[in-house]
Amino acid sequence: MNDSYVIGVDFGSDSVRALVVNAQTGETIGTHVHEYSRWKQGLYCDPARSQFRQHPLDYLEGLTETINGALAGVTDEIRKQVVGISIDTTGSTPGPVDETGLPLALRPDFSENPNGMFILWKDHTANAEAEELNNLAHHWDVDYTKYVGGIYSSEWFWAKILRTLRVDEAVRQHAFSWVEHCDWISAVLTGNTNPLTIRRSRCAAGHKALWHSEFDGLPSDEFLTRLDPLLSGLREHLFTDTYTSDLPIGNLSAEWAEKLGLSTDVVVGVGAFDAHMGAIGAEIEPYAFVRIIGTSTCDILMAPNEEIGHRLIRGICGQVDGSVAPGMLGLEAGQSAFGDLYAWFAGLITGPVRELLGTEAADTLSRQLIPHLSAQAAKLPVTPTDVIALDWINGRRTPDANHTLKAAISGLNLGTDAAKVFKALVEATAFGSRSIVDRFIEEGVPIKKVIAIGGVAKKSAFVMQTLADVLNKPIQVASADQACALGAAMCASVAAGVHPTMEAAQQAMGSGFDAEYHPRPEHVATYETLYQKYLALGAFVEGR
Ligand SMILES: Nc1ncnc2c1ncn2[C@@H]1O[C@H](COP(=O)(O)OP(=O)(O)O)[C@@H](O)[C@H]1O
Ligand SMILES: O=C(CO)[C@@H](O)[C@@H](O)COP(=O)(O)O
């Protein structure tokens, strides 16, 4: 039998990457990364207001450039053997579209309007709307938040839609429907973006849009209208059915086949969120806890429906049948800032250097700063009186979403230098992780092993060792540099019929683990003391 090839595309927060992978062996034969050009310039964003928007042109350019770039070195023979493409993206990252599924920002009259663009997961402009949804849901006949941990977040679909409809009359008039980034960009490849007929991702719908089979799909029109009459009728323009990522969304359209130099026989798989496809790429198995550690963390656990499905897990980002693999319950949690906390601190130091000494000096410093601070922090002793910090620089995603919360640092004195603060920030991200792990265990969900993927997991032994010490659990790091894109390629292989199940795709295409961090017994007890102090500082800041 001839080998077949699949393409996995992973749209992250700052960049997009594509891999061309041999579906029989898992060997990557082509790869390409593209940074979003408008996003890189900070356009359409206002961090002080937590507004983070992405232009659909950044996505379209990234799609074309990465797939073409990844295919650039492959032979014509191999091109002909490409059978599938699947895409993962961040989420919840919804955008308004017209009747044809065209994002409003692709129309000339909306091209510079941030409200006509995709609203990135980390945009928290809809805190008030999320709170209103929670208050209503908790007093409604059926609590629509019960399968998303009991708390709806401002990072998610409905809160973002409502906020945008409230503040922008032009979007109100022209938005026929709304699509998640992962649904739209996958649909684009098939040439059918009709919002009424595209196959919407179970993962996105279940974790972020309150879709559940028990509710016959999305929350009722009555509920949405009570939340705000601006939402009245929108349900009819959305969807009832959802699809898992082992299924096709369609075939490559003639236009895209031409653009990419591929055949229209290529199957395009149903899209999903990066973390969920990343978990597949990291060879998730039942009760393994896969952490995608980068700008933020997204944590995924998968369990047989019959074992966990009857329980409602408090304070996480949802439990969704089939969000990772069909027939399994996918549970999601995470931290809204992980590497972003280190990036914030690095920016604090390099900012004045940029102003006083210029770009070159600042860029040199910026490249060296986090590795330097990590090396210095690794040499510091771990003592019960160390500086304590909170990781809530972008609010708290889990346990118990609250994006109005802010970070704090306590225990500073004249002897506190940058390395000590950096150490406290790394520990804060590890303590935030520990509170998530504890919540799963308290809720009766065992964690059999911890697997890490993502930029921080690959780049920082210091962070990973601290995490292992604080969690008091070993952590395996997946070998794949681009585990999310590899997971997308595995999903493509199933959607295209090369492998019958996700498990079979993982077995054939998985690349295993290349590092393992074990807790250092001499630090475990001190970290327990420091963790209690982290919880106390958190309770104080939260006013509990
Ligand atoms: N050496 C390092 N140690 C710890 N964190 C790092 C290091 N280098 C980069 N980071 C952090 O990695 C994050 C980016 O992670 P990455 O997985 O590459 O991107 P994304 O989350 O967009 O997919 C940034 O927040 C940055 O602060
Ligand atoms: O929240 C989710 C998925 O549910 C992620 O898309 C989001 O954390 C994106 O994270 P990164 O940019 O990869 O750190």
XYZ file of C-alpha atoms and ligand atoms in Angstrom:
585
model
C 0.000 0.000 0.000
C 1.216 3.524 -0.802
C 1.787 5.882 2.074
C -0.758 8.649 2.540
C -0.145 12.115 3.920
C -2.212 14.477 6.019
C -1.897 18.129 6.958
C -2.513 19.505 10.456
C -2.883 23.255 10.903
C -2.727 24.862 14.357
C -3.853 28.472 14.771
C -2.361 29.725 18.077
C -2.719 33.116 19.714
C 0.242 34.722 17.949
C 1.016 32.453 15.026
C -0.198 29.580 12.886
C 1.731 26.484 11.842
C 1.135 23.624 9.438
C 2.672 20.160 9.351
C 2.646 17.657 6.498
C 2.724 14.253 8.136
C 3.004 10.685 6.897
C -0.233 9.106 8.134
C 1.337 5.658 8.371
C 4.501 6.535 10.303
C 3.844 9.953 11.856
C 6.978 11.361 10.218
C 6.749 15.112 9.612
C 8.022 15.904 6.136
C 7.158 19.580 5.899
C 6.460 22.404 8.324
C 5.917 26.148 8.189
C 5.070 28.870 10.733
C 3.486 32.262 10.053
C 3.076 35.132 12.509
C -0.116 37.183 12.176
C 1.049 40.516 10.773
C -1.775 42.782 11.988
C -1.843 41.135 15.412
C 1.928 41.543 15.740
C 1.523 45.293 15.357
C -1.037 45.324 18.166
C -3.819 46.466 15.814
C -7.436 46.321 17.029
C -6.319 45.460 20.594
C -6.372 47.432 23.822
C -4.771 45.370 26.605
C -5.729 47.934 29.260
C -9.390 47.178 28.472
C -8.701 43.489 27.853
C -9.751 43.895 24.224
C -8.037 41.387 21.886
C -9.329 41.143 18.315
C -7.915 39.311 15.309
C -8.511 40.220 11.690
C -9.777 37.362 9.472
C -7.160 38.375 6.877
C -4.466 37.361 9.376
C -6.069 33.908 9.420
C -6.483 33.616 5.638
C -2.919 34.728 4.983
C -1.690 32.285 7.632
C -3.709 29.428 6.159
C -2.345 29.894 2.647
C 1.219 30.650 3.640
C 1.653 27.818 6.130
C 0.145 25.074 3.999
C 2.027 26.196 0.901
C 5.186 26.631 2.979
C 4.888 23.170 4.532
C 4.309 21.637 1.084
C 7.087 23.624 -0.587
C 9.736 20.928 -0.277
C 7.613 17.866 -1.030
C 7.566 16.010 -4.336
C 4.609 16.053 -6.733
C 4.184 12.374 -5.969
C 3.631 13.106 -2.266
C 1.313 16.033 -3.009
C -0.929 13.566 -4.812
C -0.925 11.368 -1.729
C -2.269 14.093 0.592
C -5.699 12.858 1.672
C -6.792 15.069 4.550
C -6.469 18.424 6.311
C -7.739 19.290 9.798
C -7.495 22.544 11.649
C -7.437 23.550 15.280
C -7.664 27.090 16.574
C -7.839 28.947 19.867
C -11.236 29.367 21.401
C -13.677 30.603 22.251
C -12.792 32.963 19.395
C -16.096 33.836 17.696
C -16.764 36.386 14.980
C -19.861 37.889 13.327
C -20.703 36.788 9.768
C -23.253 37.706 7.099
C -25.721 35.291 5.401
C -22.920 33.796 3.300
C -20.645 33.237 6.265
C -18.348 36.108 5.359
C -16.816 37.667 8.503
C -17.966 41.282 8.638
C -14.365 42.520 8.788
C -13.859 41.179 5.249
C -16.424 43.699 3.985
C -15.031 47.141 3.125
C -17.408 48.896 5.557
C -16.161 46.799 8.524
C -12.527 46.286 7.535
C -11.185 48.436 10.381
C -13.924 47.766 12.934
C -12.668 45.504 15.765
C -16.268 44.486 16.486
C -16.506 42.914 13.020
C -13.447 40.728 13.706
C -12.805 37.548 15.667
C -12.835 38.078 19.426
C -9.820 36.188 20.750
C -10.255 33.835 23.722
C -8.347 36.189 26.005
C -10.617 39.191 25.361
C -12.419 39.945 28.635
C -14.542 42.902 27.592
C -17.685 40.866 28.302
C -17.281 40.348 32.061
C -20.621 42.026 32.823
C -22.447 39.961 30.193
C -20.995 36.699 31.564
C -22.182 37.633 35.037
C -25.687 38.411 33.745
C -25.803 35.047 31.987
C -24.733 33.288 35.180
C -27.337 35.068 37.292
C -30.107 34.167 34.874
C -28.985 30.560 34.277
C -28.733 29.846 37.986
C -32.416 30.824 38.405
C -33.776 29.254 35.204
C -35.704 25.939 35.067
C -32.630 24.249 33.691
C -29.232 25.546 34.699
C -27.553 25.844 31.312
C -24.168 26.235 33.010
C -24.249 22.827 34.651
C -22.035 21.143 32.058
C -19.505 24.001 32.006
C -18.591 23.891 35.658
C -21.519 26.057 36.866
C -19.927 29.356 35.793
C -20.087 30.948 32.344
C -16.964 32.881 31.414
C -16.416 36.180 29.632
C -13.948 34.293 27.396
C -16.862 32.489 25.773
C -19.295 32.697 22.862
C -22.566 34.131 24.252
C -20.968 36.736 26.504
C -18.864 38.034 23.604
C -21.790 38.090 21.189
C -24.025 39.943 23.617
C -21.346 42.490 24.450
C -20.692 43.198 20.775
C -24.375 43.509 19.893
C -24.812 45.958 22.749
C -21.962 48.234 21.795
C -22.107 48.216 17.997
C -25.241 49.091 16.080
C -23.648 48.343 12.695
C -22.763 44.788 13.797
C -26.320 44.471 15.150
C -27.670 45.281 11.704
C -25.314 43.182 9.621
C -24.401 40.100 11.702
C -26.658 37.300 10.473
C -24.868 34.665 12.528
C -21.669 33.998 14.504
C -18.973 31.403 13.939
C -16.072 30.088 15.964
C -12.695 30.529 14.285
C -12.218 26.718 14.084
C -15.550 26.283 12.279
C -15.098 29.173 9.877
C -11.543 28.503 8.752
C -12.280 24.789 8.181
C -15.405 25.725 6.215
C -13.420 28.194 4.098
C -11.340 25.327 2.704
C -14.496 23.548 1.534
C -15.932 26.619 -0.193
C -19.174 26.426 1.815
C -19.276 28.899 4.683
C -23.083 29.107 4.906
C -23.578 29.521 8.665
C -26.803 27.507 8.546
C -25.235 24.409 6.990
C -21.561 24.253 8.007
C -20.637 21.440 10.363
C -19.980 23.033 13.751
C -17.472 21.583 16.157
C -18.826 19.628 19.128
C -15.769 20.757 21.063
C -16.398 24.488 20.541
C -20.165 24.242 20.927
C -20.109 22.095 24.060
C -17.368 23.871 25.969
C -18.201 27.476 25.070
C -21.730 27.847 23.610
C -23.697 25.805 26.188
C -24.651 23.214 23.580
C -25.792 19.910 25.088
C -27.967 17.061 23.809
C -30.031 17.339 27.016
C -30.989 20.907 25.996
C -31.748 19.845 22.387
C -28.768 21.922 21.376
C -28.193 25.543 22.375
C -30.068 27.353 25.187
C -33.685 28.141 24.310
C -34.718 31.311 22.507
C -36.794 32.182 25.568
C -33.711 32.060 27.786
C -31.605 34.064 25.351
C -34.327 36.668 24.866
C -34.698 37.043 28.624
C -30.959 37.551 28.855
C -31.309 40.340 26.316
C -33.871 40.856 23.537
C -30.879 41.581 21.269
C -30.297 37.817 21.224
C -33.855 37.029 20.197
C -33.975 34.846 17.080
C -30.213 34.313 16.889
C -30.549 30.633 17.866
C -32.322 30.005 14.534
C -29.276 31.349 12.706
C -26.843 29.136 14.571
C -27.001 25.340 14.769
C -28.671 22.349 16.381
C -26.298 19.535 15.464
C -22.603 19.357 16.239
C -19.837 17.104 14.920
C -16.792 15.403 16.374
C -13.335 15.778 14.820
C -13.178 12.243 13.439
C -15.735 13.349 10.814
C -15.279 15.286 7.568
C -16.701 18.782 7.147
C -16.371 18.441 3.349
C -13.783 18.281 0.582
C -11.278 20.860 -0.532
C -12.975 23.298 -2.916
C -11.652 23.726 -6.452
C -10.448 27.230 -5.555
C -8.442 26.047 -2.539
C -7.210 22.918 -4.301
C -5.751 25.249 -6.936
C -4.276 27.639 -4.345
C -2.599 24.823 -2.436
C -1.675 22.586 -5.358
C -3.752 19.716 -3.968
C -6.667 17.654 -5.229
C -10.360 18.243 -4.556
C -10.403 14.671 -3.188
C -8.667 15.954 -0.063
C -11.028 15.608 2.911
C -11.292 18.527 5.332
C -11.996 17.387 8.899
C -14.296 19.036 11.440
C -12.304 21.637 13.398
C -11.755 21.846 17.150
C -9.820 23.837 19.742
C -6.039 23.662 19.901
C -5.897 22.050 23.315
C -8.259 19.234 22.373
C -6.402 18.333 19.192
C -3.166 18.898 21.133
C -4.300 16.278 23.619
C -4.733 13.823 20.749
C -1.239 14.741 19.502
C 0.139 14.177 23.013
C -1.309 10.658 22.996
C -3.950 11.311 25.622
C -5.467 8.209 27.202
C -8.234 7.867 29.805
C -7.433 9.855 32.985
C -4.211 11.327 31.602
C -4.132 15.079 32.282
C -2.681 16.862 29.253
C -1.523 20.443 29.844
C -0.881 22.715 26.893
C 1.495 25.187 28.498
C 2.146 28.368 26.571
C 0.720 31.881 26.796
C -2.062 30.325 28.855
C -2.701 26.746 29.859
C -5.487 24.623 28.653
C -5.799 21.337 30.523
C -7.593 18.363 29.047
C -8.669 15.133 30.689
C -10.554 12.400 28.903
C -12.652 9.745 30.643
C -15.134 7.096 29.601
C -18.631 8.627 29.554
C -20.077 5.834 31.631
C -17.593 6.433 34.460
C -17.710 10.246 34.812
C -20.594 11.424 32.594
C -23.223 11.295 35.352
C -21.220 13.654 37.611
C -21.199 17.449 37.312
C -17.682 18.741 37.850
C -17.696 22.174 39.543
C -15.660 25.117 38.374
C -14.037 23.740 35.200
C -14.504 24.770 31.544
C -16.871 22.009 30.705
C -17.435 18.323 30.270
C -18.394 17.464 26.725
C -19.117 14.112 25.136
C -16.743 13.773 22.175
C -14.849 17.056 22.521
C -11.537 15.187 22.320
C -12.361 11.731 20.943
C -15.754 10.315 20.045
C -17.411 8.251 22.769
C -15.282 9.801 25.517
C -16.064 12.661 27.850
C -13.611 15.543 27.379
C -13.028 17.738 30.438
C -11.306 21.102 30.082
C -9.738 23.493 32.576
C -6.871 25.962 32.417
C -5.187 29.203 33.432
C -5.780 32.419 31.489
C -2.146 33.391 31.908
C 0.867 31.150 32.302
C 3.774 32.221 30.048
C 1.911 35.521 29.705
C 2.726 36.212 33.371
C 6.447 35.862 32.620
C 6.004 37.909 29.443
C 4.336 40.666 31.485
C 7.281 40.788 33.910
C 9.797 40.758 31.063
C 7.876 43.613 29.424
C 7.957 45.562 32.686
C 11.746 45.402 32.644
C 12.339 45.888 28.916
C 9.760 48.695 28.513
C 11.875 51.488 30.051
C 15.006 50.063 28.383
C 13.253 50.451 25.027
C 12.312 54.041 25.862
C 15.727 55.031 27.220
C 18.216 52.925 25.255
C 16.339 52.107 22.049
C 14.942 49.118 20.239
C 18.194 47.247 19.671
C 19.137 47.183 23.353
C 15.588 46.284 24.343
C 15.363 43.461 21.798
C 18.698 42.009 22.935
C 17.552 42.168 26.545
C 14.179 40.725 25.693
C 15.724 37.657 23.998
C 17.911 36.866 26.987
C 15.751 37.936 29.884
C 13.489 34.961 30.636
C 16.276 32.341 30.208
C 18.569 34.518 32.378
C 15.978 35.032 35.116
C 15.175 31.306 35.006
C 18.837 30.384 35.508
C 19.142 32.843 38.411
C 15.873 31.744 39.999
C 16.859 28.075 39.748
C 19.835 28.804 42.021
C 17.681 30.324 44.787
C 16.757 28.249 47.829
C 13.078 27.395 48.338
C 12.066 28.600 51.825
C 8.743 29.031 53.620
C 9.187 32.833 53.731
C 9.699 33.332 49.986
C 7.808 35.976 48.009
C 4.263 34.843 47.115
C 2.447 35.853 43.935
C -0.912 35.171 42.328
C -1.138 34.088 38.687
C -4.368 36.024 37.979
C -2.751 38.685 35.736
C -5.470 37.934 33.139
C -8.133 36.837 35.620
C -8.809 33.266 36.697
C -10.055 30.723 34.197
C -10.310 27.767 36.593
C -11.124 26.618 39.178
C -14.236 28.842 39.288
C -13.872 31.349 36.446
C -13.573 34.974 37.509
C -11.984 37.319 35.037
C -12.384 40.373 37.204
C -9.679 39.083 39.535
C -6.218 40.626 39.410
C -2.757 39.364 40.306
C -0.803 40.384 43.435
C 2.673 39.979 44.870
C 3.330 39.890 48.612
C 6.342 39.630 50.857
C 8.657 42.100 49.115
C 11.526 43.774 50.981
C 14.671 45.681 50.019
C 16.422 42.383 49.342
C 13.907 41.300 46.713
C 15.546 41.313 43.306
C 14.197 40.478 39.839
C 15.146 36.784 40.120
C 13.201 36.425 43.381
C 10.128 38.023 41.850
C 10.469 35.855 38.735
C 10.753 32.724 40.913
C 7.567 33.763 42.716
C 5.788 34.253 39.377
C 6.822 30.809 38.153
C 5.668 29.329 41.456
C 2.393 31.263 41.151
C 1.689 29.601 37.800
C 2.516 26.232 39.359
C 0.239 26.923 42.354
C -2.580 27.894 39.974
C -2.023 24.524 38.275
C -2.110 22.738 41.624
C -5.481 24.293 42.470
C -6.874 22.866 39.214
C -5.463 19.398 39.858
C -6.861 19.486 43.413
C -10.286 20.449 42.067
C -10.405 17.478 39.683
C -9.434 15.126 42.504
C -11.923 16.692 44.978
C -14.635 16.215 42.357
C -13.833 12.519 42.060
C -11.891 12.632 38.788
C -8.621 10.737 39.251
C -5.477 11.915 37.445
C -3.324 8.960 36.466
C -0.537 10.853 34.753
C 0.417 14.371 33.713
C 1.584 15.115 30.163
C 2.811 18.538 29.048
C 3.032 20.081 25.598
C 3.352 23.668 24.364
C 6.103 26.271 24.154
C 6.853 26.556 27.864
C 6.910 22.782 28.371
C 9.499 22.484 25.617
C 11.578 25.570 26.461
C 11.828 25.708 30.234
C 13.247 22.936 32.395
C 13.072 25.361 35.340
C 9.324 25.908 34.989
C 8.628 22.217 34.433
C 10.727 21.134 37.435
C 8.949 23.689 39.650
C 5.612 22.406 38.373
C 6.541 18.789 39.160
C 7.644 19.813 42.685
C 4.465 21.798 43.358
C 2.093 19.174 41.917
C 4.145 16.441 43.576
C 3.594 14.393 40.424
C 5.888 13.334 37.585
C 5.341 15.167 34.293
C 6.118 13.734 30.862
C 6.828 16.147 28.012
C 5.723 15.018 24.558
C 8.501 14.844 21.948
C 6.489 16.583 19.256
C 7.479 20.239 18.891
C 4.084 21.019 17.457
C 1.806 18.589 19.272
C -1.383 20.544 18.450
C -0.652 20.499 14.714
C 0.337 16.830 14.966
C -2.976 16.148 16.730
C -4.786 17.978 13.925
C -2.948 15.754 11.416
C -4.061 12.672 13.371
C -7.677 13.939 13.285
C -7.319 14.495 9.521
C -6.162 10.895 9.110
C -9.317 9.634 10.820
C -11.633 12.054 8.974
C -10.061 10.909 5.682
C -10.539 7.244 6.602
C -6.858 6.294 6.874
C -7.272 5.189 10.490
C -10.543 3.926 11.962
C -10.209 5.672 15.352
C -8.251 8.426 17.093
C -6.536 5.734 19.146
C -5.344 3.940 16.011
C -4.076 7.253 14.598
C -2.228 7.949 17.864
C -0.610 4.523 17.773
C 0.554 4.904 14.192
C 1.546 8.576 14.268
C 2.486 9.328 17.900
C 6.049 10.345 18.640
C 6.213 9.587 22.378
C 7.898 11.588 25.129
C 11.373 13.034 25.382
C 11.621 14.389 28.929
C 10.260 13.517 32.332
C 10.382 15.690 35.442
C 10.122 14.075 38.875
C 9.230 15.933 42.074
C 12.266 16.656 44.245
C 11.369 15.315 47.704
C 13.408 18.034 49.470
C 11.113 20.756 48.052
C 7.720 19.104 48.307
C 6.978 20.014 51.963
C 8.135 23.644 51.572
C 5.998 23.997 48.462
C 3.027 22.701 50.431
C 3.572 25.541 52.948
C 3.983 28.107 50.172
C 0.868 26.782 48.423
C -1.176 27.372 51.586
C 0.141 30.957 51.587
C -0.848 31.294 47.904
C -4.376 30.155 48.797
C -4.520 32.639 51.695
C -3.331 35.514 49.479
C -5.896 34.492 46.866
C -8.701 34.455 49.433
C -7.641 37.924 50.630
C -7.533 39.393 47.106
C -10.838 37.791 46.216
C -12.399 39.102 49.442
C -13.437 35.623 50.615
N 12.487 30.186 28.225
C 11.224 30.365 28.578
N 10.820 30.036 29.824
C 9.539 30.199 30.214
N 8.590 30.712 29.419
C 8.919 31.064 28.181
C 10.244 30.916 27.686
N 10.270 31.367 26.423
C 9.013 31.773 26.123
N 8.202 31.596 27.179
C 6.764 31.904 27.259
O 6.111 31.084 26.294
C 4.855 31.692 25.955
C 4.491 31.344 24.513
O 4.234 29.978 24.432
P 3.970 29.233 23.063
O 3.496 27.869 23.390
O 5.201 29.344 22.245
O 2.858 30.118 22.342
P 1.239 30.049 22.285
O 0.734 29.992 23.668
O 0.843 31.329 21.583
O 0.871 28.841 21.479
C 5.031 33.174 26.219
O 4.028 33.579 27.111
C 6.430 33.309 26.834
O 6.415 34.162 27.965
O -8.814 28.132 25.783
C -8.376 27.523 24.859
C -9.039 26.320 24.342
O -10.200 26.065 25.033
C -7.156 27.913 24.127
O -7.543 28.119 22.818
C -6.455 29.110 24.635
O -6.039 28.848 25.923
C -5.290 29.442 23.709
O -4.083 29.242 24.287
P -2.591 29.485 23.758
O -2.501 30.708 22.951
O -2.227 28.254 22.944
O -1.836 29.570 25.052
